[in-house]
Amino acid sequence: MATVTSTDAPQGGAVESHGATDSGRMEQFSYDDSISRMFATATIVWAIVATLAGLLVAVLLILPGMAGGLEYFSFARLRPLHTNAAIFAFAGNAIFAAVYYSTQRLCKARMWSDALSRMHFWGWQLIIVLAAITLPLGITQSREYAELQWPIDILIAVVWLFIFGGNFLMTLINRRERHMYVALWFYIATIVTVALLHVFNNLVVPIGWFASVPVYAGVQDAFMQWWYGHNAVAFFLTTPFLGLMYYFLPKAADRPVFSYRLSIIHFWSLVFIYIWAGPHHLHYTALPEWASTLGMLFSLMLWMPSWGGMINGLLTLRGAWHKVAADPVLKFFVVGVTFYGMSTFEGPMLSVKAINAFTHYTDWTIAHVHSGALGWNGFMAFGMLYWMLPRLFQTKIWSDKLVSLHFWIGTLGILLYIIPIYAAGLMQGWMWRAMDDTGHLMYPDFVETTQSIVPLWWLRVVGGLLYVSGTLMLGLNALMTWMSRPSQYEVPVISAPRLTKEYNVTEPKVTSNLEGAPVLEMSKKLDIFGRMGWHRTWERLPVKFTVLVTFAVLVATLFEAIPTFLIRTNVPTIATVKPYTPLELAGRHIFVSEGCYNCHSQMIRPMVSETKRYGEYSKPGESIYDRPFQWGSRRIGPDLAREGGKQSSFWHWTHFENPENVSPGSVMPSYGHLLTEDMKYDAIAPHVEAAAYLGAEYTDEELNNTAEVALAQAERIAAEIVEQGGPAKTYEKQAVALIAYLQRVGIDLFAEEVVEEAPAEAGGEATAEQTTDVAMLESDALQVD
């Protein structure tokens, strides 16, 4: 083993001065590249799995019968599996490969604990496998990007914060490079914020090992979920990949980062502003308008700092653009950063209420998400892997031509995926809103819209197939490169001085460029401040820097969290809205387990076209017992907010058996298993007890004899099904509970309040309240078309 000098000092970072290091205490160490190899390999494996799962889901959406009636392979159960595999398996392992490789070199230190590094690797892979097992089984919270149940959530918190976060922070503390380079700032923000988001969004009341009830409900739950959902994208799919960009792009281009000051502005602006943007996902819903408006304003402000990152990345290539033409790794990075710029322009644009009213619930959102995931996250990960593989395996990449082919096939795949889906979103938006001269809907049957975009869904399948082909090329190239590795890896030993405990270097006095100019002293001070020399002090103090990042995130979170809890007291009470009966609550659990939110919304917005299609718009007070909320974010099928009483119970039974029998052209899969699987009445009690614990009012009979009360309601529904021409003894099956829930959805608003007569007072007569006028309990919302 040879002693070598480290060449991995931070691009544009600090140069150690006299007194910064203890030159008499030189230390020798080596980097742990084996952990980077492990995560890089996992990234490639999960990239193939995630993209194949996405391709399967895309086909199942068009051909639901391909699942053969097996509930484990329905679109609604596999779609969360695909998103979790893409985000937490593929992107997650790519993040860790980048962090472990770059952190050691930026800190001139081996990771603090090899044991923690391996515990992190195997713990994260265990989490992914548990997700792959539980989600197809219907074990889910049915909350986007937070579907996993509470035991897995606890495991995630331990692995992420204590194992990964602890190892990372201790490595920073024991580093040999005084200043922390910009990539490390983004890694710190990622670790801190994701931990905060994960913990607070997943506060639940367990009702068994495989089920739980969120502590939040309705409007409050929606607010909290999209605080998490939007920022999961921000701090899991954006900030760590920006850290990746700031390290690997300059390395690949052999150029320093374009602007140090721009990176400071970029970083702190994103950390503080991103937290506020989540409510823009809830425009025109039952969320108070001030909250969604606040989300829109901060989303618009995000555009500039986001583009600051894109500009910093692309201008890093100044003087190196000739390399892009020849180097496929740089091509991946350039296209990845470009897609980041496109996505971060489109995101604020979609937050504008007038635009969001058109695009929300359509496939436009799907195209937007995939342009970021496939283009930004995917291509940045691919570029990083192709740069790292020869260095990790200490051999030449097997085929440069295959790398170039992957780039072109992948780029074509992205375009062929997103362009048809953008078109599908436009068609949906227009057809849902289209009205004739008489004021009637031109396409009243929802299936008409669905069938019109099926050809575009087929084009997406082709685009997805091309993208999957690219990941397979990566897998082959990586495998062949690994096979040509040396029999034993060389482990260079690096020599570097240990940092002194105190930084005794005298900083040169900074003078303003405005000295001598006829300006106010304040202007000179602002000029000095704008040069951001003060930030250099923070970069020398990892614990203080982490505390400052945490403080920034917490302050921004409190500004949003406090209104979240105030919302609960501001939701107008609707006297006729009552808790779900035990059977309806069980049916709602089935609805949640099947992941029906993936295709159906339960939120009618105050727009003429929506109220004509679905009925009265949704009110905040209607969802106070909905745990979790089920407002959805996409409409593959019609909205269900007013489904109660629209169809007969036997119609629902037939619909579960074969949707096309009652809705020709539907892409909904068969739910025949609900017609054959027995209803477990004894298992309903924990759901009722949890609901009661969280504030729902139940009678002693419902709490003490839950199974009997539920069975009695099931028998009444079963009798209705028989009267309507259906089979007998349906009360024995799970479908009857789901029917009970669907027949209840949205009808409380129009129910009459039953008021018991009060005893007559002396000298007077008993009085009774008149039927509550529910419409008066809610402030009217503007009808928007």
mmCIF file of N, CA, C and O in Angstrom, residues 44 47-48 51-52 55 332 379 382 386 402-403 405-414 461-477:
data_model
loop_
_atom_site.group_PDB
_atom_site.id
_atom_site.type_symbol
_atom_site.label_atom_id
_atom_site.label_comp_id
_atom_site.label_asym_id
_atom_site.label_seq_id
_atom_site.Cartn_x
_atom_site.Cartn_y
_atom_site.Cartn_z
ATOM 1 N N ILE A 44 -28.304 0.445 -8.436
ATOM 2 C CA ILE A 44 -28.535 -0.123 -9.768
ATOM 3 C C ILE A 44 -29.621 -1.194 -9.724
ATOM 4 O O ILE A 44 -30.523 -1.227 -10.571
ATOM 5 N N ALA A 47 -32.919 0.475 -9.133
ATOM 6 C CA ALA A 47 -33.322 1.255 -10.308
ATOM 7 C C ALA A 47 -34.042 0.358 -11.306
ATOM 8 O O ALA A 47 -35.077 0.737 -11.882
ATOM 9 N N ILE A 48 -33.510 -0.834 -11.492
ATOM 10 C CA ILE A 48 -34.146 -1.785 -12.413
ATOM 11 C C ILE A 48 -35.503 -2.223 -11.865
ATOM 12 O O ILE A 48 -36.510 -2.249 -12.587
ATOM 13 N N THR A 51 -38.151 0.799 -11.954
ATOM 14 C CA THR A 51 -38.631 1.137 -13.297
ATOM 15 C C THR A 51 -39.461 0.006 -13.891
ATOM 16 O O THR A 51 -40.443 0.261 -14.594
ATOM 17 N N LEU A 52 -39.090 -1.233 -13.601
ATOM 18 C CA LEU A 52 -39.914 -2.360 -14.059
ATOM 19 C C LEU A 52 -41.283 -2.329 -13.383
ATOM 20 O O LEU A 52 -42.305 -2.600 -14.023
ATOM 21 N N LEU A 55 -43.333 0.249 -15.084
ATOM 22 C CA LEU A 55 -43.819 -0.233 -16.375
ATOM 23 C C LEU A 55 -45.002 -1.169 -16.191
ATOM 24 O O LEU A 55 -46.005 -1.083 -16.917
ATOM 25 N N PHE A 332 -25.262 13.310 -18.999
ATOM 26 C CA PHE A 332 -26.263 12.955 -17.980
ATOM 27 C C PHE A 332 -26.457 14.115 -16.995
ATOM 28 O O PHE A 332 -27.593 14.471 -16.649
ATOM 29 N N PHE A 379 -31.276 10.929 -13.984
ATOM 30 C CA PHE A 379 -30.072 11.213 -14.764
ATOM 31 C C PHE A 379 -28.907 11.665 -13.885
ATOM 32 O O PHE A 379 -27.755 11.370 -14.193
ATOM 33 N N PHE A 382 -27.581 8.424 -12.565
ATOM 34 C CA PHE A 382 -26.861 7.676 -13.598
ATOM 35 C C PHE A 382 -25.494 8.300 -13.869
ATOM 36 O O PHE A 382 -24.483 7.598 -13.999
ATOM 37 N N TYR A 386 -21.932 6.349 -13.301
ATOM 38 C CA TYR A 386 -20.950 6.131 -14.367
ATOM 39 C C TYR A 386 -19.609 6.787 -14.036
ATOM 40 O O TYR A 386 -18.563 6.309 -14.466
ATOM 41 N N LEU A 402 -21.982 1.888 -24.669
ATOM 42 C CA LEU A 402 -23.228 1.533 -24.003
ATOM 43 C C LEU A 402 -23.689 2.665 -23.072
ATOM 44 O O LEU A 402 -24.896 2.878 -22.905
ATOM 45 N N VAL A 403 -22.726 3.389 -22.500
ATOM 46 C CA VAL A 403 -23.075 4.548 -21.672
ATOM 47 C C VAL A 403 -23.770 5.600 -22.535
ATOM 48 O O VAL A 403 -24.811 6.151 -22.158
ATOM 49 N N LEU A 405 -25.307 5.098 -25.382
ATOM 50 C CA LEU A 405 -26.591 4.564 -25.825
ATOM 51 C C LEU A 405 -27.633 4.700 -24.717
ATOM 52 O O LEU A 405 -28.797 5.049 -24.985
ATOM 53 N N HIS A 406 -27.211 4.434 -23.491
ATOM 54 C CA HIS A 406 -28.117 4.598 -22.351
ATOM 55 C C HIS A 406 -28.610 6.046 -22.280
ATOM 56 O O HIS A 406 -29.808 6.295 -22.064
ATOM 57 N N PHE A 407 -27.707 6.985 -22.464
ATOM 58 C CA PHE A 407 -28.107 8.391 -22.403
ATOM 59 C C PHE A 407 -29.177 8.712 -23.445
ATOM 60 O O PHE A 407 -30.212 9.300 -23.121
ATOM 61 N N TRP A 408 -28.957 8.336 -24.689
ATOM 62 C CA TRP A 408 -29.896 8.690 -25.752
ATOM 63 C C TRP A 408 -31.217 7.934 -25.618
ATOM 64 O O TRP A 408 -32.295 8.502 -25.811
ATOM 65 N N ILE A 409 -31.133 6.645 -25.261
ATOM 66 C CA ILE A 409 -32.364 5.862 -25.072
ATOM 67 C C ILE A 409 -33.155 6.407 -23.886
ATOM 68 O O ILE A 409 -34.387 6.544 -23.931
ATOM 69 N N GLY A 410 -32.453 6.745 -22.799
ATOM 70 C CA GLY A 410 -33.120 7.279 -21.621
ATOM 71 C C GLY A 410 -33.768 8.625 -21.890
ATOM 72 O O GLY A 410 -34.892 8.891 -21.446
ATOM 73 N N THR A 411 -33.062 9.495 -22.600
ATOM 74 C CA THR A 411 -33.621 10.811 -22.926
ATOM 75 C C THR A 411 -34.869 10.671 -23.789
ATOM 76 O O THR A 411 -35.899 11.329 -23.542
ATOM 77 N N LEU A 412 -34.795 9.822 -24.803
ATOM 78 C CA LEU A 412 -35.962 9.590 -25.658
ATOM 79 C C LEU A 412 -37.106 8.998 -24.843
ATOM 80 O O LEU A 412 -38.276 9.371 -25.032
ATOM 81 N N GLY A 413 -36.779 8.092 -23.917
ATOM 82 C CA GLY A 413 -37.801 7.486 -23.068
ATOM 83 C C GLY A 413 -38.512 8.513 -22.215
ATOM 84 O O GLY A 413 -39.743 8.485 -22.070
ATOM 85 N N ILE A 414 -37.745 9.462 -21.640
ATOM 86 C CA ILE A 414 -38.365 10.512 -20.820
ATOM 87 C C ILE A 414 -39.328 11.340 -21.660
ATOM 88 O O ILE A 414 -40.470 11.604 -21.264
ATOM 89 N N VAL A 461 -46.354 3.849 -22.005
ATOM 90 C CA VAL A 461 -45.783 2.516 -21.825
ATOM 91 C C VAL A 461 -44.534 2.353 -22.690
ATOM 92 O O VAL A 461 -43.509 1.817 -22.244
ATOM 93 N N VAL A 462 -44.609 2.838 -23.922
ATOM 94 C CA VAL A 462 -43.445 2.743 -24.813
ATOM 95 C C VAL A 462 -42.282 3.560 -24.249
ATOM 96 O O VAL A 462 -41.131 3.099 -24.227
ATOM 97 N N GLY A 463 -42.578 4.781 -23.787
ATOM 98 C CA GLY A 463 -41.537 5.599 -23.183
ATOM 99 C C GLY A 463 -40.942 4.940 -21.952
ATOM 100 O O GLY A 463 -39.719 4.941 -21.756
ATOM 101 N N GLY A 464 -41.796 4.349 -21.126
ATOM 102 C CA GLY A 464 -41.307 3.643 -19.948
ATOM 103 C C GLY A 464 -40.445 2.458 -20.302
ATOM 104 O O GLY A 464 -39.451 2.169 -19.638
ATOM 105 N N LEU A 465 -40.811 1.751 -21.370
ATOM 106 C CA LEU A 465 -40.024 0.605 -21.820
ATOM 107 C C LEU A 465 -38.624 1.038 -22.232
ATOM 108 O O LEU A 465 -37.629 0.355 -21.929
ATOM 109 N N LEU A 466 -38.525 2.186 -22.905
ATOM 110 C CA LEU A 466 -37.212 2.706 -23.294
ATOM 111 C C LEU A 466 -36.389 3.071 -22.060
ATOM 112 O O LEU A 466 -35.189 2.774 -21.987
ATOM 113 N N TYR A 467 -37.025 3.693 -21.083
ATOM 114 C CA TYR A 467 -36.298 4.086 -19.877
ATOM 115 C C TYR A 467 -35.818 2.855 -19.110
ATOM 116 O O TYR A 467 -34.686 2.825 -18.616
ATOM 117 N N VAL A 468 -36.677 1.838 -19.030
ATOM 118 C CA VAL A 468 -36.271 0.587 -18.380
ATOM 119 C C VAL A 468 -35.093 -0.034 -19.123
ATOM 120 O O VAL A 468 -34.153 -0.553 -18.500
ATOM 121 N N SER A 469 -35.124 0.034 -20.450
ATOM 122 C CA SER A 469 -34.018 -0.516 -21.249
ATOM 123 C C SER A 469 -32.702 0.159 -20.868
ATOM 124 O O SER A 469 -31.652 -0.490 -20.794
ATOM 125 N N GLY A 470 -32.771 1.475 -20.608
ATOM 126 C CA GLY A 470 -31.566 2.190 -20.198
ATOM 127 C C GLY A 470 -31.029 1.694 -18.870
ATOM 128 O O GLY A 470 -29.816 1.537 -18.698
ATOM 129 N N THR A 471 -31.917 1.443 -17.912
ATOM 130 C CA THR A 471 -31.455 0.944 -16.606
ATOM 131 C C THR A 471 -30.847 -0.456 -16.742
ATOM 132 O O THR A 471 -29.890 -0.792 -16.040
ATOM 133 N N LEU A 472 -31.397 -1.254 -17.658
ATOM 134 C CA LEU A 472 -30.824 -2.586 -17.902
ATOM 135 C C LEU A 472 -29.429 -2.467 -18.522
ATOM 136 O O LEU A 472 -28.532 -3.262 -18.211
ATOM 137 N N MET A 473 -29.240 -1.470 -19.390
ATOM 138 C CA MET A 473 -27.909 -1.227 -19.950
ATOM 139 C C MET A 473 -26.929 -0.845 -18.852
ATOM 140 O O MET A 473 -25.780 -1.298 -18.845
ATOM 141 N N LEU A 474 -27.381 -0.005 -17.917
ATOM 142 C CA LEU A 474 -26.541 0.362 -16.780
ATOM 143 C C LEU A 474 -26.178 -0.878 -15.976
ATOM 144 O O LEU A 474 -25.018 -1.059 -15.580
ATOM 145 N N GLY A 475 -27.168 -1.735 -15.717
ATOM 146 C CA GLY A 475 -26.903 -2.948 -14.952
ATOM 147 C C GLY A 475 -25.883 -3.847 -15.631
ATOM 148 O O GLY A 475 -24.972 -4.372 -14.984
ATOM 149 N N LEU A 476 -26.022 -4.016 -16.946
ATOM 150 C CA LEU A 476 -25.070 -4.850 -17.695
ATOM 151 C C LEU A 476 -23.686 -4.238 -17.661
ATOM 152 O O LEU A 476 -22.685 -4.943 -17.432
ATOM 153 N N ASN A 477 -23.594 -2.938 -17.887
ATOM 154 C CA ASN A 477 -22.291 -2.264 -17.901
ATOM 155 C C ASN A 477 -21.611 -2.359 -16.542
ATOM 156 O O ASN A 477 -20.404 -2.592 -16.445
#
